[in-house]
PDB file of C-alpha atoms in Angstrom:
ATOM      1  CA  UNK C1013     -10.817   6.746  14.513  1.00  0.00           C
ATOM      2  CA  UNK C1014     -11.649   7.436  10.857  1.00  0.00           C
ATOM      3  CA  UNK C1015     -15.355   6.738  10.169  1.00  0.00           C
ATOM      4  CA  UNK C1016     -15.710   8.280   6.717  1.00  0.00           C
ATOM      5  CA  UNK C1017     -16.259   6.398   3.444  1.00  0.00           C
ATOM      6  CA  UNK C1018     -13.368   5.884   1.062  1.00  0.00           C
ATOM      7  CA  UNK C1019     -13.973   6.504  -2.633  1.00  0.00           C
ATOM      8  CA  UNK C1020     -11.609   5.052  -5.220  1.00  0.00           C
ATOM      9  CA  UNK C1021     -12.548   4.769  -8.868  1.00  0.00           C
ATOM     10  CA  UNK C1022     -16.052   3.372  -9.177  1.00  0.00           C
ATOM     11  CA  UNK C1023     -16.046   1.994  -5.652  1.00  0.00           C
ATOM     12  CA  UNK C1024     -17.115   3.425  -2.322  1.00  0.00           C
ATOM     13  CA  UNK C1025     -15.975   1.540   0.765  1.00  0.00           C
ATOM     14  CA  UNK C1026     -17.579   1.858   4.170  1.00  0.00           C
ATOM     15  CA  UNK C1027     -15.565   2.759   7.277  1.00  0.00           C
ATOM     16  CA  UNK C1028     -15.722  -0.800   8.627  1.00  0.00           C
ATOM     17  CA  UNK C1029     -14.449  -2.507   5.472  1.00  0.00           C
ATOM     18  CA  UNK C1030     -10.915  -3.880   5.668  1.00  0.00           C
ATOM     19  CA  UNK C1031      -9.457  -3.758   2.171  1.00  0.00           C
ATOM     20  CA  UNK C1032      -6.717  -5.756   0.513  1.00  0.00           C
ATOM     21  CA  UNK C1033      -4.385  -4.119  -1.997  1.00  0.00           C
ATOM     22  CA  UNK C1034      -2.735  -6.962  -3.894  1.00  0.00           C
ATOM     23  CA  UNK C1035       0.805  -6.458  -5.171  1.00  0.00           C
ATOM     24  CA  UNK C1036       1.459  -7.180  -8.847  1.00  0.00           C
ATOM     25  CA  UNK C1037       5.063  -6.348  -9.653  1.00  0.00           C
ATOM     26  CA  UNK C1038       6.069  -5.682 -13.259  1.00  0.00           C
ATOM     27  CA  UNK C1039       9.729  -5.952 -12.332  1.00  0.00           C
ATOM     28  CA  UNK C1040      12.350  -8.645 -12.980  1.00  0.00           C
ATOM     29  CA  UNK C1041      14.017  -8.218  -9.575  1.00  0.00           C
ATOM     30  CA  UNK C1042      11.341  -7.704  -6.906  1.00  0.00           C
ATOM     31  CA  UNK C1043      12.500  -8.785  -3.456  1.00  0.00           C
ATOM     32  CA  UNK C1044       9.691 -11.274  -2.797  1.00  0.00           C
ATOM     33  CA  UNK C1045       8.684 -12.914  -6.083  1.00  0.00           C
ATOM     34  CA  UNK C1046      11.949 -12.346  -7.965  1.00  0.00           C
ATOM     35  CA  UNK C1047      10.213 -11.349 -11.190  1.00  0.00           C
ATOM     36  CA  UNK C1048       7.430 -13.965 -11.212  1.00  0.00           C
ATOM     37  CA  UNK C1049       4.942 -11.465 -12.685  1.00  0.00           C
ATOM     38  CA  UNK C1050       7.287  -9.535 -14.959  1.00  0.00           C
ATOM     39  CA  UNK C1051       5.817 -11.124 -18.094  1.00  0.00           C
ATOM     40  CA  UNK C1052       2.260 -10.287 -19.111  1.00  0.00           C
ATOM     41  CA  UNK C1053       0.648 -13.723 -18.862  1.00  0.00           C
ATOM     42  CA  UNK C1054       1.675 -14.493 -15.255  1.00  0.00           C
ATOM     43  CA  UNK C1055       0.922 -10.901 -14.271  1.00  0.00           C
ATOM     44  CA  UNK C1056      -2.648 -11.147 -15.565  1.00  0.00           C
ATOM     45  CA  UNK C1057      -3.028 -14.536 -13.893  1.00  0.00           C
ATOM     46  CA  UNK C1058      -1.817 -13.105 -10.586  1.00  0.00           C
ATOM     47  CA  UNK C1059      -4.222 -10.173 -10.848  1.00  0.00           C
ATOM     48  CA  UNK C1060      -7.157 -12.471 -11.649  1.00  0.00           C
ATOM     49  CA  UNK C1061      -6.333 -14.738  -8.707  1.00  0.00           C
ATOM     50  CA  UNK C1062      -5.955 -11.801  -6.317  1.00  0.00           C
ATOM     51  CA  UNK C1063      -9.403 -10.498  -7.247  1.00  0.00           C
ATOM     52  CA  UNK C1064     -10.903 -13.979  -6.868  1.00  0.00           C
ATOM     53  CA  UNK C1065      -9.331 -14.287  -3.412  1.00  0.00           C
ATOM     54  CA  UNK C1066     -10.767 -11.009  -2.189  1.00  0.00           C
ATOM     55  CA  UNK C1067      -8.543  -8.121  -3.237  1.00  0.00           C
ATOM     56  CA  UNK C1068     -10.417  -4.863  -3.856  1.00  0.00           C
ATOM     57  CA  UNK C1069      -7.324  -3.038  -5.122  1.00  0.00           C
ATOM     58  CA  UNK C1070      -4.563  -4.129  -7.486  1.00  0.00           C
ATOM     59  CA  UNK C1071      -1.274  -2.262  -6.990  1.00  0.00           C
ATOM     60  CA  UNK C1072       0.942  -2.288 -10.062  1.00  0.00           C
ATOM     61  CA  UNK C1073       4.624  -1.470  -9.647  1.00  0.00           C
ATOM     62  CA  UNK C1074       7.208  -0.983 -12.343  1.00  0.00           C
ATOM     63  CA  UNK C1075      10.298  -0.287 -10.217  1.00  0.00           C
ATOM     64  CA  UNK C1076      11.754  -2.351  -7.385  1.00  0.00           C
ATOM     65  CA  UNK C1077      11.627  -0.388  -4.125  1.00  0.00           C
ATOM     66  CA  UNK C1078      15.164  -1.260  -3.079  1.00  0.00           C
ATOM     67  CA  UNK C1079      18.507  -0.544  -4.760  1.00  0.00           C
ATOM     68  CA  UNK C1080      19.124  -2.200  -8.101  1.00  0.00           C
ATOM     69  CA  UNK C1081      19.555  -1.541 -11.792  1.00  0.00           C
ATOM     70  CA  UNK C1082      18.436   1.870 -12.973  1.00  0.00           C
ATOM     71  CA  UNK C1083      14.903   2.022 -14.330  1.00  0.00           C
ATOM     72  CA  UNK C1084      14.321   5.060 -16.512  1.00  0.00           C
ATOM     73  CA  UNK C1085      10.996   6.848 -16.791  1.00  0.00           C
ATOM     74  CA  UNK C1086      10.608   5.373 -20.266  1.00  0.00           C
ATOM     75  CA  UNK C1087      11.166   1.847 -18.988  1.00  0.00           C
ATOM     76  CA  UNK C1088       8.754   2.313 -16.085  1.00  0.00           C
ATOM     77  CA  UNK C1089       6.145   3.556 -18.563  1.00  0.00           C
ATOM     78  CA  UNK C1090       6.723   0.516 -20.779  1.00  0.00           C
ATOM     79  CA  UNK C1091       6.260  -1.852 -17.832  1.00  0.00           C
ATOM     80  CA  UNK C1092       3.114  -0.271 -16.446  1.00  0.00           C
ATOM     81  CA  UNK C1093       0.994   1.687 -18.929  1.00  0.00           C
ATOM     82  CA  UNK C1094      -0.043  -1.069 -21.386  1.00  0.00           C
ATOM     83  CA  UNK C1095      -0.661  -3.445 -18.491  1.00  0.00           C
ATOM     84  CA  UNK C1096      -2.852  -0.961 -16.636  1.00  0.00           C
ATOM     85  CA  UNK C1097      -4.834  -0.266 -19.803  1.00  0.00           C
ATOM     86  CA  UNK C1098      -5.465  -3.974 -20.366  1.00  0.00           C
ATOM     87  CA  UNK C1099      -6.221  -4.561 -16.694  1.00  0.00           C
ATOM     88  CA  UNK C1100      -8.809  -1.763 -16.784  1.00  0.00           C
ATOM     89  CA  UNK C1101     -10.713  -3.612 -19.506  1.00  0.00           C
ATOM     90  CA  UNK C1102     -10.260  -6.962 -17.792  1.00  0.00           C
ATOM     91  CA  UNK C1103     -11.476  -5.786 -14.359  1.00  0.00           C
ATOM     92  CA  UNK C1104     -13.643  -2.691 -14.860  1.00  0.00           C
ATOM     93  CA  UNK C1105     -14.819  -2.466 -11.244  1.00  0.00           C
ATOM     94  CA  UNK C1106     -11.585  -3.262  -9.426  1.00  0.00           C
ATOM     95  CA  UNK C1107      -9.580  -0.327  -8.080  1.00  0.00           C
ATOM     96  CA  UNK C1108      -6.293  -0.047  -9.975  1.00  0.00           C
ATOM     97  CA  UNK C1109      -3.397   1.538  -8.126  1.00  0.00           C
ATOM     98  CA  UNK C1110       0.058   2.281  -9.483  1.00  0.00           C
ATOM     99  CA  UNK C1111       3.086   2.347  -7.203  1.00  0.00           C
ATOM    100  CA  UNK C1112       5.203   5.220  -8.520  1.00  0.00           C
ATOM    101  CA  UNK C1113       6.859   8.388  -7.320  1.00  0.00           C
ATOM    102  CA  UNK C1114       7.181   9.927 -10.816  1.00  0.00           C
ATOM    103  CA  UNK C1115       4.623  12.378 -12.149  1.00  0.00           C
ATOM    104  CA  UNK C1116       5.239  11.345 -15.754  1.00  0.00           C
ATOM    105  CA  UNK C1117       4.211   7.789 -14.911  1.00  0.00           C
ATOM    106  CA  UNK C1118       1.272   9.014 -12.852  1.00  0.00           C
ATOM    107  CA  UNK C1119      -0.006  11.084 -15.760  1.00  0.00           C
ATOM    108  CA  UNK C1120       0.269   8.204 -18.218  1.00  0.00           C
ATOM    109  CA  UNK C1121      -1.387   5.556 -16.044  1.00  0.00           C
ATOM    110  CA  UNK C1122      -4.243   7.873 -15.060  1.00  0.00           C
ATOM    111  CA  UNK C1123      -4.882   8.500 -18.741  1.00  0.00           C
ATOM    112  CA  UNK C1124      -5.505   4.769 -19.270  1.00  0.00           C
ATOM    113  CA  UNK C1125      -7.653   4.151 -16.209  1.00  0.00           C
ATOM    114  CA  UNK C1126      -5.692   4.077 -12.950  1.00  0.00           C
ATOM    115  CA  UNK C1127      -7.761   5.063  -9.897  1.00  0.00           C
ATOM    116  CA  UNK C1128      -5.045   5.550  -7.282  1.00  0.00           C
ATOM    117  CA  UNK C1129      -1.420   6.712  -7.194  1.00  0.00           C
ATOM    118  CA  UNK C1130       0.575   4.979  -4.472  1.00  0.00           C
ATOM    119  CA  UNK C1131       3.470   7.333  -3.706  1.00  0.00           C
ATOM    120  CA  UNK C1132       5.750   5.272  -1.474  1.00  0.00           C
ATOM    121  CA  UNK C1133       8.495   7.917  -1.319  1.00  0.00           C
ATOM    122  CA  UNK C1134       6.792  10.731   0.524  1.00  0.00           C
ATOM    123  CA  UNK C1135       6.170  13.268  -2.218  1.00  0.00           C
ATOM    124  CA  UNK C1136       9.734  13.406  -3.488  1.00  0.00           C
ATOM    125  CA  UNK C1137       8.202  14.471  -6.828  1.00  0.00           C
ATOM    126  CA  UNK C1138       5.689  17.162  -5.804  1.00  0.00           C
ATOM    127  CA  UNK C1139       4.088  17.091  -9.248  1.00  0.00           C
ATOM    128  CA  UNK C1140       2.629  13.638  -8.575  1.00  0.00           C
ATOM    129  CA  UNK C1141      -0.006  15.096  -6.243  1.00  0.00           C
ATOM    130  CA  UNK C1142      -0.829  17.649  -8.925  1.00  0.00           C
ATOM    131  CA  UNK C1143      -1.455  14.796 -11.362  1.00  0.00           C
ATOM    132  CA  UNK C1144      -3.779  13.119  -8.843  1.00  0.00           C
ATOM    133  CA  UNK C1145      -5.668  16.380  -8.435  1.00  0.00           C
ATOM    134  CA  UNK C1146      -5.986  16.962 -12.195  1.00  0.00           C
ATOM    135  CA  UNK C1147      -7.354  13.464 -12.786  1.00  0.00           C
ATOM    136  CA  UNK C1148      -9.408  13.405  -9.561  1.00  0.00           C
ATOM    137  CA  UNK C1149      -7.869  10.089  -8.529  1.00  0.00           C
ATOM    138  CA  UNK C1150      -6.772   8.880  -5.106  1.00  0.00           C
ATOM    139  CA  UNK C1151      -3.343   9.407  -3.578  1.00  0.00           C
ATOM    140  CA  UNK C1152      -1.413   7.447  -0.947  1.00  0.00           C
ATOM    141  CA  UNK C1153       0.731   9.778   1.157  1.00  0.00           C
ATOM    142  CA  UNK C1154       3.556   7.733   2.652  1.00  0.00           C
ATOM    143  CA  UNK C1155       6.176   8.555   5.261  1.00  0.00           C
ATOM    144  CA  UNK C1156       9.698   7.821   4.021  1.00  0.00           C
ATOM    145  CA  UNK C1157      11.589  10.106   6.381  1.00  0.00           C
ATOM    146  CA  UNK C1158      12.898  12.240   3.552  1.00  0.00           C
ATOM    147  CA  UNK C1159      14.746   9.309   1.957  1.00  0.00           C
ATOM    148  CA  UNK C1160      15.579   9.333  -1.727  1.00  0.00           C
ATOM    149  CA  UNK C1161      13.801   6.690  -3.826  1.00  0.00           C
ATOM    150  CA  UNK C1162      15.385   3.241  -3.852  1.00  0.00           C
ATOM    151  CA  UNK C1163      17.738   3.896  -0.949  1.00  0.00           C
ATOM    152  CA  UNK C1164      17.991   2.059   2.351  1.00  0.00           C
ATOM    153  CA  UNK C1165      18.043   3.824   5.733  1.00  0.00           C
ATOM    154  CA  UNK C1166      21.404   4.146   7.449  1.00  0.00           C
ATOM    155  CA  UNK C1167      21.558   5.078  11.137  1.00  0.00           C
ATOM    156  CA  UNK C1168      18.434   7.198  10.800  1.00  0.00           C
ATOM    157  CA  UNK C1169      17.148   8.724  14.031  1.00  0.00           C
ATOM    158  CA  UNK C1170      13.886  10.356  15.097  1.00  0.00           C
ATOM    159  CA  UNK C1171      13.167  12.217  18.304  1.00  0.00           C
ATOM    160  CA  UNK C1172       9.640  10.781  17.924  1.00  0.00           C
ATOM    161  CA  UNK C1173       9.012   8.600  14.893  1.00  0.00           C
ATOM    162  CA  UNK C1174       5.206   8.898  15.013  1.00  0.00           C
ATOM    163  CA  UNK C1175       5.382  12.672  15.339  1.00  0.00           C
ATOM    164  CA  UNK C1176       7.534  12.734  12.203  1.00  0.00           C
ATOM    165  CA  UNK C1177       5.123  10.389  10.408  1.00  0.00           C
ATOM    166  CA  UNK C1178       2.163  12.604  11.229  1.00  0.00           C
ATOM    167  CA  UNK C1179       3.984  15.809  10.319  1.00  0.00           C
ATOM    168  CA  UNK C1180       5.046  14.546   6.901  1.00  0.00           C
ATOM    169  CA  UNK C1181       1.988  12.523   5.869  1.00  0.00           C
ATOM    170  CA  UNK C1182      -0.821  14.612   7.351  1.00  0.00           C
ATOM    171  CA  UNK C1183       0.390  18.180   7.779  1.00  0.00           C
ATOM    172  CA  UNK C1184       2.593  17.777   4.729  1.00  0.00           C
ATOM    173  CA  UNK C1185       1.382  15.516   1.936  1.00  0.00           C
ATOM    174  CA  UNK C1186      -2.309  14.887   2.728  1.00  0.00           C
ATOM    175  CA  UNK C1187      -3.219  18.498   3.434  1.00  0.00           C
ATOM    176  CA  UNK C1188      -1.234  19.655   0.406  1.00  0.00           C
ATOM    177  CA  UNK C1189      -3.030  17.115  -1.794  1.00  0.00           C
ATOM    178  CA  UNK C1190      -6.381  18.315  -0.480  1.00  0.00           C
ATOM    179  CA  UNK C1191      -5.458  21.935  -1.203  1.00  0.00           C
ATOM    180  CA  UNK C1192      -4.440  20.984  -4.736  1.00  0.00           C
ATOM    181  CA  UNK C1193      -7.832  19.398  -5.368  1.00  0.00           C
ATOM    182  CA  UNK C1194      -7.383  15.689  -4.683  1.00  0.00           C
ATOM    183  CA  UNK C1195     -10.778  14.529  -3.356  1.00  0.00           C
ATOM    184  CA  UNK C1196     -10.704  14.298   0.435  1.00  0.00           C
ATOM    185  CA  UNK C1197     -12.460  10.927   0.370  1.00  0.00           C
ATOM    186  CA  UNK C1198      -9.673   9.549  -1.861  1.00  0.00           C
ATOM    187  CA  UNK C1199      -6.601  10.522   0.208  1.00  0.00           C
ATOM    188  CA  UNK C1200      -4.866   7.789   2.221  1.00  0.00           C
ATOM    189  CA  UNK C1201      -1.926   7.934   4.630  1.00  0.00           C
ATOM    190  CA  UNK C1202       0.714   5.229   5.150  1.00  0.00           C
ATOM    191  CA  UNK C1203       3.324   5.079   7.950  1.00  0.00           C
ATOM    192  CA  UNK C1204       5.811   3.575   5.493  1.00  0.00           C
ATOM    193  CA  UNK C1205       7.116   0.501   7.308  1.00  0.00           C
ATOM    194  CA  UNK C1206      10.841   0.020   6.544  1.00  0.00           C
ATOM    195  CA  UNK C1207      10.974   3.164   4.387  1.00  0.00           C
ATOM    196  CA  UNK C1208      13.399   5.532   6.092  1.00  0.00           C
ATOM    197  CA  UNK C1209      13.131   3.437   9.251  1.00  0.00           C
ATOM    198  CA  UNK C1210      14.905   0.705  11.129  1.00  0.00           C
ATOM    199  CA  UNK C1211      13.079  -2.273  12.637  1.00  0.00           C
ATOM    200  CA  UNK C1212      12.414  -0.581  15.977  1.00  0.00           C
ATOM    201  CA  UNK C1213      10.901   2.424  14.193  1.00  0.00           C
ATOM    202  CA  UNK C1214       8.556   0.162  12.204  1.00  0.00           C
ATOM    203  CA  UNK C1215       7.482  -1.722  15.323  1.00  0.00           C
ATOM    204  CA  UNK C1216       6.787   1.539  17.137  1.00  0.00           C
ATOM    205  CA  UNK C1217       4.825   2.866  14.176  1.00  0.00           C
ATOM    206  CA  UNK C1218       2.680  -0.263  14.302  1.00  0.00           C
ATOM    207  CA  UNK C1219       1.771  -0.062  17.969  1.00  0.00           C
ATOM    208  CA  UNK C1220       1.046   3.662  17.644  1.00  0.00           C
ATOM    209  CA  UNK C1221      -1.271   3.318  14.619  1.00  0.00           C
ATOM    210  CA  UNK C1222      -4.222   4.744  16.608  1.00  0.00           C
ATOM    211  CA  UNK C1223      -2.472   8.124  16.481  1.00  0.00           C
ATOM    212  CA  UNK C1224      -2.750   7.951  12.694  1.00  0.00           C
ATOM    213  CA  UNK C1225      -6.362   6.776  12.576  1.00  0.00           C
ATOM    214  CA  UNK C1226      -7.365   9.534  14.986  1.00  0.00           C
ATOM    215  CA  UNK C1227      -6.392  12.110  12.334  1.00  0.00           C
ATOM    216  CA  UNK C1228      -9.435  11.121  10.280  1.00  0.00           C
ATOM    217  CA  UNK C1229      -7.462   9.973   7.243  1.00  0.00           C
ATOM    218  CA  UNK C1230      -7.791   6.289   6.233  1.00  0.00           C
ATOM    219  CA  UNK C1231      -4.592   4.377   6.968  1.00  0.00           C
ATOM    220  CA  UNK C1232      -2.850   1.918   4.655  1.00  0.00           C
ATOM    221  CA  UNK C1233      -0.138  -0.409   5.909  1.00  0.00           C
ATOM    222  CA  UNK C1234       2.363  -2.177   3.686  1.00  0.00           C
ATOM    223  CA  UNK C1235       3.672  -4.960   5.914  1.00  0.00           C
ATOM    224  CA  UNK C1236       3.994  -7.936   3.630  1.00  0.00           C
ATOM    225  CA  UNK C1237       7.183  -9.952   4.192  1.00  0.00           C
ATOM    226  CA  UNK C1238       9.159  -6.821   5.005  1.00  0.00           C
ATOM    227  CA  UNK C1239      12.559  -6.649   6.645  1.00  0.00           C
ATOM    228  CA  UNK C1240      11.222  -5.442   9.999  1.00  0.00           C
ATOM    229  CA  UNK C1241       9.262  -8.708  10.213  1.00  0.00           C
ATOM    230  CA  UNK C1242      12.316 -10.678   9.159  1.00  0.00           C
ATOM    231  CA  UNK C1243      14.595  -9.010  11.688  1.00  0.00           C
ATOM    232  CA  UNK C1244      12.059  -9.269  14.511  1.00  0.00           C
ATOM    233  CA  UNK C1245      11.764 -13.041  14.040  1.00  0.00           C
ATOM    234  CA  UNK C1246      15.147 -13.663  12.367  1.00  0.00           C
ATOM    235  CA  UNK C1247      13.492 -15.145   9.291  1.00  0.00           C
ATOM    236  CA  UNK C1248      14.414 -14.931   5.591  1.00  0.00           C
ATOM    237  CA  UNK C1249      12.003 -13.484   3.040  1.00  0.00           C
ATOM    238  CA  UNK C1250      10.307 -16.790   2.287  1.00  0.00           C
ATOM    239  CA  UNK C1251       9.478 -17.475   5.946  1.00  0.00           C
ATOM    240  CA  UNK C1252       7.824 -14.214   6.999  1.00  0.00           C
ATOM    241  CA  UNK C1253       4.161 -14.996   6.356  1.00  0.00           C
ATOM    242  CA  UNK C1254       3.248 -15.777   9.979  1.00  0.00           C
ATOM    243  CA  UNK C1255       4.953 -12.637  11.242  1.00  0.00           C
ATOM    244  CA  UNK C1256       3.244 -10.608   8.536  1.00  0.00           C
ATOM    245  CA  UNK C1257      -0.173 -12.013   9.449  1.00  0.00           C
ATOM    246  CA  UNK C1258       0.382 -11.347  13.153  1.00  0.00           C
ATOM    247  CA  UNK C1259       1.241  -7.740  12.353  1.00  0.00           C
ATOM    248  CA  UNK C1260      -1.784  -7.563  10.061  1.00  0.00           C
ATOM    249  CA  UNK C1261      -4.123  -8.694  12.836  1.00  0.00           C
ATOM    250  CA  UNK C1262      -2.702  -6.144  15.272  1.00  0.00           C
ATOM    251  CA  UNK C1263      -2.919  -3.373  12.672  1.00  0.00           C
ATOM    252  CA  UNK C1264      -6.530  -4.234  11.885  1.00  0.00           C
ATOM    253  CA  UNK C1265      -7.452  -4.151  15.566  1.00  0.00           C
ATOM    254  CA  UNK C1266      -5.731  -0.763  15.879  1.00  0.00           C
ATOM    255  CA  UNK C1267      -7.685   0.740  12.995  1.00  0.00           C
ATOM    256  CA  UNK C1268      -5.762   0.430   9.719  1.00  0.00           C
ATOM    257  CA  UNK C1269      -8.138  -0.007   6.774  1.00  0.00           C
ATOM    258  CA  UNK C1270      -6.019  -1.046   3.764  1.00  0.00           C
ATOM    259  CA  UNK C1271      -3.373  -3.811   3.551  1.00  0.00           C
ATOM    260  CA  UNK C1272      -0.850  -4.025   0.733  1.00  0.00           C
ATOM    261  CA  UNK C1273       0.048  -7.720   0.479  1.00  0.00           C
ATOM    262  CA  UNK C1274       1.550 -10.527  -1.554  1.00  0.00           C
ATOM    263  CA  UNK C1275      -0.585 -13.343  -0.079  1.00  0.00           C
ATOM    264  CA  UNK C1276      -4.229 -12.369  -0.490  1.00  0.00           C
ATOM    265  CA  UNK C1277      -6.157 -15.454   0.669  1.00  0.00           C
ATOM    266  CA  UNK C1278      -4.319 -15.732   3.989  1.00  0.00           C
ATOM    267  CA  UNK C1279      -4.668 -12.013   4.648  1.00  0.00           C
ATOM    268  CA  UNK C1280      -8.390 -12.098   3.821  1.00  0.00           C
ATOM    269  CA  UNK C1281      -8.968 -14.758   6.483  1.00  0.00           C
ATOM    270  CA  UNK C1282      -7.083 -12.767   9.108  1.00  0.00           C
ATOM    271  CA  UNK C1283      -8.947  -9.544   8.341  1.00  0.00           C
ATOM    272  CA  UNK C1284     -12.328 -11.289   8.295  1.00  0.00           C
ATOM    273  CA  UNK C1285     -11.602 -12.898  11.660  1.00  0.00           C
ATOM    274  CA  UNK C1286     -10.586  -9.570  13.206  1.00  0.00           C
ATOM    275  CA  UNK C1287     -13.687  -7.887  11.791  1.00  0.00           C
ATOM    276  CA  UNK C1288     -15.922 -10.602  13.228  1.00  0.00           C
ATOM    277  CA  UNK C1289     -14.305 -10.367  16.667  1.00  0.00           C
ATOM    278  CA  UNK C1290     -14.720  -6.595  16.487  1.00  0.00           C
ATOM    279  CA  UNK C1291     -18.388  -7.056  15.619  1.00  0.00           C
ATOM    280  CA  UNK C1292     -18.415  -5.425  12.189  1.00  0.00           C
ATOM    281  CA  UNK C1293     -18.726  -8.683  10.201  1.00  0.00           C
ATOM    282  CA  UNK C1294     -21.114 -11.570  10.793  1.00  0.00           C
ATOM    283  CA  UNK C1295     -19.677 -15.113  10.824  1.00  0.00           C
ATOM    284  CA  UNK C1296     -19.860 -16.793   7.413  1.00  0.00           C
ATOM    285  CA  UNK C1297     -21.666 -19.736   9.038  1.00  0.00           C
ATOM    286  CA  UNK C1298     -23.384 -19.855  12.439  1.00  0.00           C
ATOM    287  CA  UNK C1299     -24.685 -23.356  13.297  1.00  0.00           C
ATOM    288  CA  UNK C1300     -22.971 -24.148  16.558  1.00  0.00           C
ATOM    289  CA  UNK C1301     -25.419 -24.465  19.452  1.00  0.00           C
ATOM    290  CA  UNK C1302     -28.439 -23.955  17.196  1.00  0.00           C
ATOM    291  CA  UNK C1303     -29.161 -27.549  16.125  1.00  0.00           C
TER     292      UNK C1303
END
């Protein structure tokens, strides 16, 4: 299991810390919040609340992951760059991540203070890792099975889904990023739940997370309200919190370190409980049997 510190921006996180990456979408059509944080004021309010509830990382996205209206590079820049710049001043010590696969966006957000580039599409734009290396910021290397951005998987098959995840994220993207000059302590790998996968693939990736943590790279999981949770329990988007939290608890026990989520407070409680059971966090209060 990975036991090395993780360095992002001004922060260094120990190997036993379980970190929350809070989602702040600057999109009018996001699958979960349906554009609730598209405007500046609610977006800043959501970021402030996430930090207050225990998020160490804020992940800003300017393009919906799934199919939808075209978002040009110029429009993605408009949605993200000014917000990241203002957020940097508002929260100087919080890690700011930007969810993008485009190097032009990566360059612009790093110039105004982003600490981490969250590439959810598996290095489809190879220049993005070069941007991370130039700016000495972190990079999330995600498995998407070779899918094109904003597409859904159709009858995709793997001889061994975890072997493919490891080949693409570790042997492919992470080692390439390291060779380019991205700091080793700032590279993260993500199995990419739902990206280029059906529900059974995502479930298998979850139970085999130890194979990822054994590589030595810190593992991020993006589970929040995703379709594999919905299909497993036959629940619509608005009723997937319990399934998400169950998957979060299992992932924490199996060694994942970072959790990209919509609901921060609930996730923080789950992660703190797992950490306390594991013995890496003391109970917040310990009075029982001592009176």
